[in-house]
Amino acid sequence: MTARPTSSNRAASGTVVGFVLRLTRESIPLTQTAMAEALGVGLGTVQGRESGRRPLANMKAGAFLDLKRRLLALGADHAALGLLDAAMDADRIIDAALAPLEELDLHPLAEWVHTRDTAHMIAWTVNGTPPPALRGRSPSRRGPVATAPLMGAQDRVAFFANLREAVDAADGGDNRALLRRQALYLTSYDRSPEANSWTAHALHARRGIASALGGSPRWAEARSTATALARRGDPVPLLDFIDRAMADDDAAEAANLNYWAYWMGALREPQASDHFMADRTLTGWDPVTLLRGLARGFVESPGYVDLYAHSLWALLTAHPWLPQASLTLAHSLAGRVARILDDGVISPRSRRELGAVHYVLRDQQH
């Protein structure tokens, strides 16, 4: 197993959600003093919550819900406010990954399927890349101020080393597939030179599982592995995965759309495992929300253009009425697809499928 560095200065468990809370307050905008007055609490309470010393996770559920509703009534930015739950999830995952590895089954990465927002929060803390909804925003304060809830260098080393140890400890069976998949995916955010060899070996070693059945734990792991390799600059495994483990397989196509729906918030119910992907009815989530998320993905995540292209084609094949449900979105997406077809470097499959998508979108406008 990988040696585990220790972290003498553990990050506060409310650091990420506290940072988002600060951005939420400043979007109103209110000072900490004014916020304390508006909420009827002491200034120390506001300062403690925003610094992470008094984590929002320690609040009772009803009190946390009241806080969010009060912030909304005060005029808080919806995007920042909507990320408080994901930030709290990120804090819990980070806190667990900074601790010595003990009971694998109680690790938060083994207990529920995390979402794109949570992954973005974690990426923010380890490499400073802000979530798309918060790009261009930073806390306002005179003098130097942190622009992201970044981990210290020692915590970052411990975080990734412990994630790698979790991957190794969870290897060898499907009973810990969720922990293995999610921990391995998060290790791909490690940009340090010393991590490249381990991460590349661990990811490439799993390329051979791409033939697993759609919706199975091994299929979900193969999908995460291929997308992680694409993020690290190797698009070939993702193209292979689309061709070998999705295209022309109804179960796999449904699993891919189900996963996207959960990842992008079209499926709201928390999931304790990857088994929800096996549902082939495609009725448990909102197709319009997914269409909107895939449309944004072409801009926000150009490295996954082929996966977005195939998923968009599959979504419109399953729900051909979608462009009529949101004509403005369909018009905007048609222009985006046309630009990709004109300028984008995409696979032959993606070009065929985006050509069909463009035809459907254009046809709905007449």
Coordinates of C-alpha atoms in Angstrom, one line a residue:
M1 CA 0.0 0.0 0.0
T2 CA 1.0 3.6 -0.5
A3 CA 2.7 5.2 2.6
R4 CA 0.4 7.6 4.3
P5 CA 1.8 11.0 5.2
T6 CA 0.4 12.6 8.3
S7 CA -1.1 16.0 8.5
S8 CA -0.3 18.0 11.6
N9 CA -2.7 20.8 10.8
R10 CA -6.0 19.2 9.7
A11 CA -8.3 21.4 7.7
A12 CA -11.4 22.4 9.6
S13 CA -14.4 20.2 8.6
G14 CA -16.4 23.3 7.6
T15 CA -13.9 25.0 5.5
V16 CA -15.5 24.6 2.0
V17 CA -19.1 25.2 3.1
G18 CA -17.9 28.2 5.1
F19 CA -16.2 29.7 2.0
V20 CA -19.4 29.2 0.0
L21 CA -21.4 30.7 2.8
R22 CA -19.2 33.8 2.7
L23 CA -19.7 34.2 -1.1
T24 CA -23.4 33.7 -0.5
R25 CA -23.5 36.5 2.1
E26 CA -21.5 38.9 -0.1
S27 CA -23.8 38.3 -3.0
I28 CA -26.6 40.0 -1.0
P29 CA -24.4 42.0 -0.2
L30 CA -24.0 42.3 3.6
T31 CA -21.1 42.6 5.9
Q32 CA -20.6 40.0 8.6
T33 CA -21.9 42.4 11.2
A34 CA -25.0 43.2 9.1
M35 CA -25.6 39.5 8.5
A36 CA -25.4 38.7 12.2
E37 CA -28.0 41.4 12.8
A38 CA -30.3 40.1 10.0
L39 CA -30.1 36.6 11.3
G40 CA -30.4 37.5 14.9
V41 CA -27.2 35.8 15.9
G42 CA -23.9 37.0 17.3
L43 CA -21.0 38.2 15.1
G44 CA -18.9 35.3 16.4
T45 CA -21.4 32.8 15.0
V46 CA -21.2 34.3 11.5
Q47 CA -17.4 34.5 11.6
G48 CA -17.2 30.9 13.0
R49 CA -19.5 29.5 10.3
E50 CA -17.6 31.2 7.4
S51 CA -14.2 30.2 8.7
G52 CA -15.2 26.6 9.3
R53 CA -14.6 26.7 13.0
R54 CA -18.3 26.3 13.6
P55 CA -19.2 23.9 10.7
L56 CA -22.7 24.1 9.2
A57 CA -22.8 20.3 9.4
N58 CA -23.2 20.7 13.2
M59 CA -26.4 22.6 12.8
K60 CA -29.7 20.8 13.3
A61 CA -31.4 20.0 10.0
G62 CA -34.3 22.4 10.7
A63 CA -31.9 25.3 11.6
F64 CA -29.9 24.7 8.4
L65 CA -33.0 24.8 6.3
D66 CA -34.1 28.0 8.0
L67 CA -30.7 29.5 7.3
K68 CA -31.0 28.8 3.6
R69 CA -34.5 30.1 3.4
R70 CA -33.5 33.3 5.2
L71 CA -30.5 33.8 2.9
L72 CA -32.8 33.4 -0.1
A73 CA -35.3 36.0 1.4
L74 CA -32.4 38.4 1.8
G75 CA -31.6 38.2 -1.9
A76 CA -28.7 35.7 -1.9
D77 CA -27.4 34.5 -5.3
H78 CA -29.2 31.3 -6.2
A79 CA -26.1 29.6 -7.6
A80 CA -24.0 30.1 -4.5
L81 CA -26.9 29.2 -2.2
G82 CA -27.6 26.0 -4.2
L83 CA -24.0 24.8 -3.6
L84 CA -24.1 24.8 0.2
D85 CA -25.2 21.1 0.3
A86 CA -22.5 20.0 -2.1
A87 CA -19.9 22.0 -0.2
M88 CA -21.0 20.2 3.0
D89 CA -20.6 16.9 1.3
A90 CA -17.1 17.9 0.0
D91 CA -16.1 18.8 3.6
R92 CA -17.2 15.4 4.8
I93 CA -15.3 13.6 2.1
I94 CA -12.2 15.7 2.6
D95 CA -12.3 15.2 6.4
A96 CA -12.5 11.4 5.9
A97 CA -9.7 11.4 3.4
L98 CA -7.4 13.3 5.7
A99 CA -7.9 10.8 8.5
P100 CA -6.2 7.4 8.8
L101 CA -7.9 4.8 6.7
E102 CA -10.0 2.6 9.1
E103 CA -13.4 1.0 8.3
L104 CA -13.7 1.1 4.5
D105 CA -17.5 0.5 4.5
L106 CA -18.0 3.7 6.6
H107 CA -16.0 5.9 4.3
P108 CA -18.3 8.6 2.8
L109 CA -17.1 7.6 -0.7
A110 CA -18.6 4.1 0.0
E111 CA -21.9 5.4 1.4
W112 CA -23.4 7.5 -1.4
V113 CA -22.8 8.5 -5.0
H114 CA -21.5 12.0 -5.1
T115 CA -22.5 14.5 -7.7
R116 CA -20.8 16.8 -10.1
D117 CA -21.2 19.8 -7.7
T118 CA -19.4 17.8 -5.0
A119 CA -16.6 16.8 -7.3
H120 CA -16.2 20.4 -8.4
M121 CA -16.0 21.5 -4.8
I122 CA -13.2 19.0 -4.1
A123 CA -11.3 20.1 -7.3
W124 CA -11.6 23.6 -6.0
T125 CA -9.9 22.8 -2.7
V126 CA -7.0 20.8 -4.3
N127 CA -6.1 22.7 -7.4
G128 CA -8.0 26.1 -7.2
T129 CA -10.3 25.5 -10.1
P130 CA -13.6 27.1 -9.2
P131 CA -17.0 25.4 -9.9
P132 CA -18.5 26.8 -13.2
A133 CA -21.3 28.5 -11.2
L134 CA -18.8 30.5 -9.2
R135 CA -16.2 31.4 -11.8
G136 CA -15.2 35.1 -11.6
R137 CA -16.2 35.4 -7.9
S138 CA -14.0 35.8 -4.9
P139 CA -14.5 37.1 -1.4
S140 CA -14.3 40.9 -1.1
R141 CA -12.0 42.2 1.6
R142 CA -9.3 44.8 1.9
G143 CA -5.8 43.4 1.7
P144 CA -4.8 39.8 0.7
V145 CA -7.6 37.3 0.7
A146 CA -7.9 33.7 -0.4
T147 CA -9.7 33.2 -3.7
A148 CA -10.5 29.5 -3.1
P149 CA -10.8 27.2 -0.1
L150 CA -7.4 25.6 -0.9
M151 CA -5.9 22.9 1.2
G152 CA -2.4 23.5 2.5
A153 CA 0.4 21.6 0.7
Q154 CA 0.7 19.0 3.5
D155 CA -3.0 18.3 3.6
R156 CA -3.1 17.9 -0.1
V157 CA -0.3 15.3 -0.1
A158 CA -2.1 13.4 2.7
F159 CA -5.5 13.7 1.0
F160 CA -4.3 12.1 -2.2
A161 CA -2.1 9.5 -0.5
N162 CA -5.0 8.3 1.6
L163 CA -7.3 8.2 -1.5
R164 CA -4.8 6.0 -3.3
E165 CA -4.6 3.8 -0.2
A166 CA -8.4 3.5 -0.2
V167 CA -8.3 2.4 -3.9
D168 CA -5.7 -0.3 -3.1
A169 CA -7.7 -1.4 0.0
A170 CA -11.0 -1.6 -1.9
D171 CA -9.6 -3.6 -4.9
G172 CA -10.6 -7.1 -5.6
G173 CA -14.4 -7.3 -5.6
D174 CA -17.7 -5.6 -6.4
N175 CA -18.7 -5.2 -2.7
R176 CA -16.5 -2.0 -2.4
A177 CA -16.9 -1.0 -6.0
L178 CA -18.4 2.4 -5.2
L179 CA -15.5 3.4 -2.9
R180 CA -12.9 2.2 -5.4
R181 CA -14.6 4.0 -8.3
Q182 CA -15.1 7.3 -6.6
A183 CA -11.7 7.4 -4.8
L184 CA -9.9 6.5 -8.0
Y185 CA -11.8 9.2 -9.9
L186 CA -10.8 11.8 -7.3
T187 CA -7.1 10.8 -7.4
S188 CA -7.1 12.0 -11.1
Y189 CA -7.3 15.6 -9.7
D190 CA -3.8 15.2 -8.3
R191 CA -1.5 17.3 -10.6
S192 CA 1.7 16.6 -8.7
P193 CA 4.5 14.9 -10.8
E194 CA 5.0 12.2 -8.2
A195 CA 1.4 11.1 -8.6
N196 CA 1.5 10.7 -12.4
S197 CA 3.0 7.2 -12.4
W198 CA 0.6 5.7 -9.8
T199 CA -2.5 7.4 -11.3
A200 CA -1.7 6.5 -14.9
H201 CA -1.0 2.8 -13.9
A202 CA -4.1 2.5 -11.8
L203 CA -6.3 4.0 -14.5
H204 CA -4.9 2.1 -17.4
A205 CA -5.0 -1.1 -15.5
R206 CA -8.8 -0.8 -15.5
R207 CA -9.2 -0.2 -19.2
G208 CA -10.0 -3.8 -19.7
I209 CA -13.2 -3.8 -17.8
A210 CA -15.0 -1.7 -20.5
S211 CA -16.9 -4.8 -21.7
A212 CA -18.9 -5.0 -18.4
L213 CA -22.7 -4.9 -18.7
G214 CA -24.3 -1.5 -18.7
G215 CA -25.4 -0.4 -15.2
S216 CA -23.2 -2.9 -13.4
P217 CA -20.6 -1.7 -10.8
R218 CA -17.8 -2.6 -13.2
W219 CA -19.3 -0.7 -16.1
A220 CA -19.7 2.4 -13.9
E221 CA -16.0 2.0 -12.9
A222 CA -15.0 1.7 -16.5
R223 CA -16.9 4.9 -17.3
S224 CA -15.3 6.9 -14.5
T225 CA -11.9 5.5 -15.5
A226 CA -12.2 6.6 -19.1
T227 CA -13.4 10.1 -18.2
A228 CA -10.6 10.5 -15.6
L229 CA -8.0 9.5 -18.3
A230 CA -9.6 12.1 -20.7
R231 CA -9.2 14.8 -18.0
R232 CA -5.5 13.8 -17.8
G233 CA -5.1 14.3 -21.5
D234 CA -5.6 10.8 -22.9
P235 CA -8.9 10.8 -24.9
V236 CA -8.4 7.3 -26.5
P237 CA -9.9 5.2 -23.7
L238 CA -13.0 7.3 -23.6
L239 CA -13.5 6.9 -27.4
D240 CA -13.0 3.2 -27.0
F241 CA -15.5 3.1 -24.1
I242 CA -18.1 4.8 -26.2
D243 CA -17.6 2.4 -29.1
R244 CA -17.2 -0.8 -27.0
A245 CA -19.3 -0.3 -23.9
M246 CA -22.1 2.1 -24.9
A247 CA -23.0 2.3 -28.5
D248 CA -25.7 -0.1 -29.7
D249 CA -26.2 -1.5 -26.1
D250 CA -29.6 -0.4 -24.8
A251 CA -28.7 -1.2 -21.2
A252 CA -25.5 0.8 -21.4
E253 CA -27.2 3.7 -23.1
A254 CA -29.8 3.9 -20.3
A255 CA -27.1 3.6 -17.6
N256 CA -25.1 6.4 -19.2
L257 CA -28.2 8.7 -19.3
N258 CA -29.2 7.7 -15.7
Y259 CA -25.7 8.6 -14.5
W260 CA -25.7 11.9 -16.3
A261 CA -29.1 12.7 -14.8
Y262 CA -27.8 12.1 -11.3
W263 CA -24.5 13.8 -11.9
M264 CA -26.2 17.0 -13.3
G265 CA -29.1 17.2 -10.9
A266 CA -31.9 16.0 -13.1
L267 CA -32.3 13.0 -10.6
R268 CA -32.6 14.6 -7.2
E269 CA -32.9 11.6 -4.9
P270 CA -29.6 10.6 -3.2
Q271 CA -28.3 7.2 -4.3
A272 CA -26.5 4.8 -2.0
S273 CA -25.0 2.8 -4.8
D274 CA -24.5 2.7 -8.6
H275 CA -27.4 0.3 -9.0
F276 CA -29.8 3.1 -10.0
M277 CA -28.1 3.2 -13.4
A278 CA -29.6 -0.2 -14.4
D279 CA -33.1 1.4 -14.6
R280 CA -34.0 1.2 -18.3
T281 CA -37.4 3.1 -18.1
L282 CA -35.7 6.6 -18.0
T283 CA -38.7 7.9 -16.1
G284 CA -37.1 8.9 -12.7
W285 CA -35.6 12.2 -13.8
D286 CA -36.3 15.4 -15.8
P287 CA -35.1 15.2 -19.4
V288 CA -35.2 19.0 -19.9
T289 CA -32.8 19.5 -17.0
L290 CA -30.5 16.9 -18.4
L291 CA -30.6 18.5 -21.9
R292 CA -29.7 21.8 -20.3
G293 CA -26.8 20.2 -18.5
L294 CA -25.4 18.5 -21.6
A295 CA -25.7 21.7 -23.5
R296 CA -23.6 23.6 -20.9
G297 CA -21.1 20.7 -20.9
F298 CA -20.0 21.5 -24.4
V299 CA -18.8 24.8 -23.2
E300 CA -17.6 24.0 -19.7
S301 CA -15.9 20.7 -20.4
P302 CA -14.5 20.6 -24.0
G303 CA -12.2 17.7 -23.2
Y304 CA -15.3 15.4 -23.0
V305 CA -16.9 16.6 -26.2
D306 CA -17.3 13.1 -27.7
L307 CA -19.0 11.8 -24.6
Y308 CA -21.4 14.8 -24.5
A309 CA -22.0 14.3 -28.2
H310 CA -23.0 10.7 -27.9
S311 CA -25.1 11.3 -24.7
L312 CA -26.9 14.2 -26.4
W313 CA -27.7 12.0 -29.4
A314 CA -28.9 9.2 -27.1
L315 CA -31.1 11.6 -25.1
L316 CA -32.8 13.0 -28.2
T317 CA -33.2 9.5 -29.5
A318 CA -35.0 8.5 -26.3
H319 CA -37.0 11.7 -26.1
P320 CA -37.4 13.2 -29.5
W321 CA -40.0 15.7 -28.2
L322 CA -37.4 17.5 -26.1
P323 CA -36.5 20.4 -28.5
Q324 CA -40.2 21.4 -28.5
A325 CA -40.2 21.5 -24.7
S326 CA -37.6 24.3 -24.7
L327 CA -37.4 26.1 -28.0
T328 CA -34.9 28.7 -26.7
L329 CA -32.6 26.1 -25.4
A330 CA -32.9 24.1 -28.7
H331 CA -32.1 27.2 -30.7
S332 CA -29.0 27.9 -28.6
L333 CA -27.9 24.3 -28.7
A334 CA -28.3 24.1 -32.5
G335 CA -25.8 27.0 -32.9
R336 CA -23.4 25.4 -30.5
V337 CA -23.6 22.0 -32.3
A338 CA -23.1 23.8 -35.6
R339 CA -19.9 25.4 -34.4
I340 CA -18.5 22.1 -33.1
L341 CA -19.2 20.5 -36.4
D342 CA -17.4 23.3 -38.2
D343 CA -14.5 23.8 -35.9
G344 CA -14.3 20.9 -33.5
V345 CA -11.8 18.0 -33.6
I346 CA -14.2 15.1 -32.9
S347 CA -14.4 11.4 -33.8
P348 CA -16.2 10.2 -36.9
R349 CA -18.9 8.7 -34.6
S350 CA -19.4 12.1 -32.9
R351 CA -19.6 13.9 -36.2
R352 CA -22.3 11.5 -37.4
E353 CA -24.3 11.7 -34.2
L354 CA -24.0 15.5 -33.9
G355 CA -25.1 15.8 -37.5
A356 CA -28.3 13.9 -36.6
V357 CA -28.7 16.1 -33.5
H358 CA -28.3 19.3 -35.5
Y359 CA -30.9 18.1 -38.0
V360 CA -33.4 17.4 -35.2
L361 CA -32.8 20.7 -33.6
R362 CA -33.0 22.7 -36.8
D363 CA -36.2 20.7 -37.9
Q364 CA -38.0 21.7 -34.7
Q365 CA -37.4 25.4 -35.4
H366 CA -39.5 25.3 -38.6

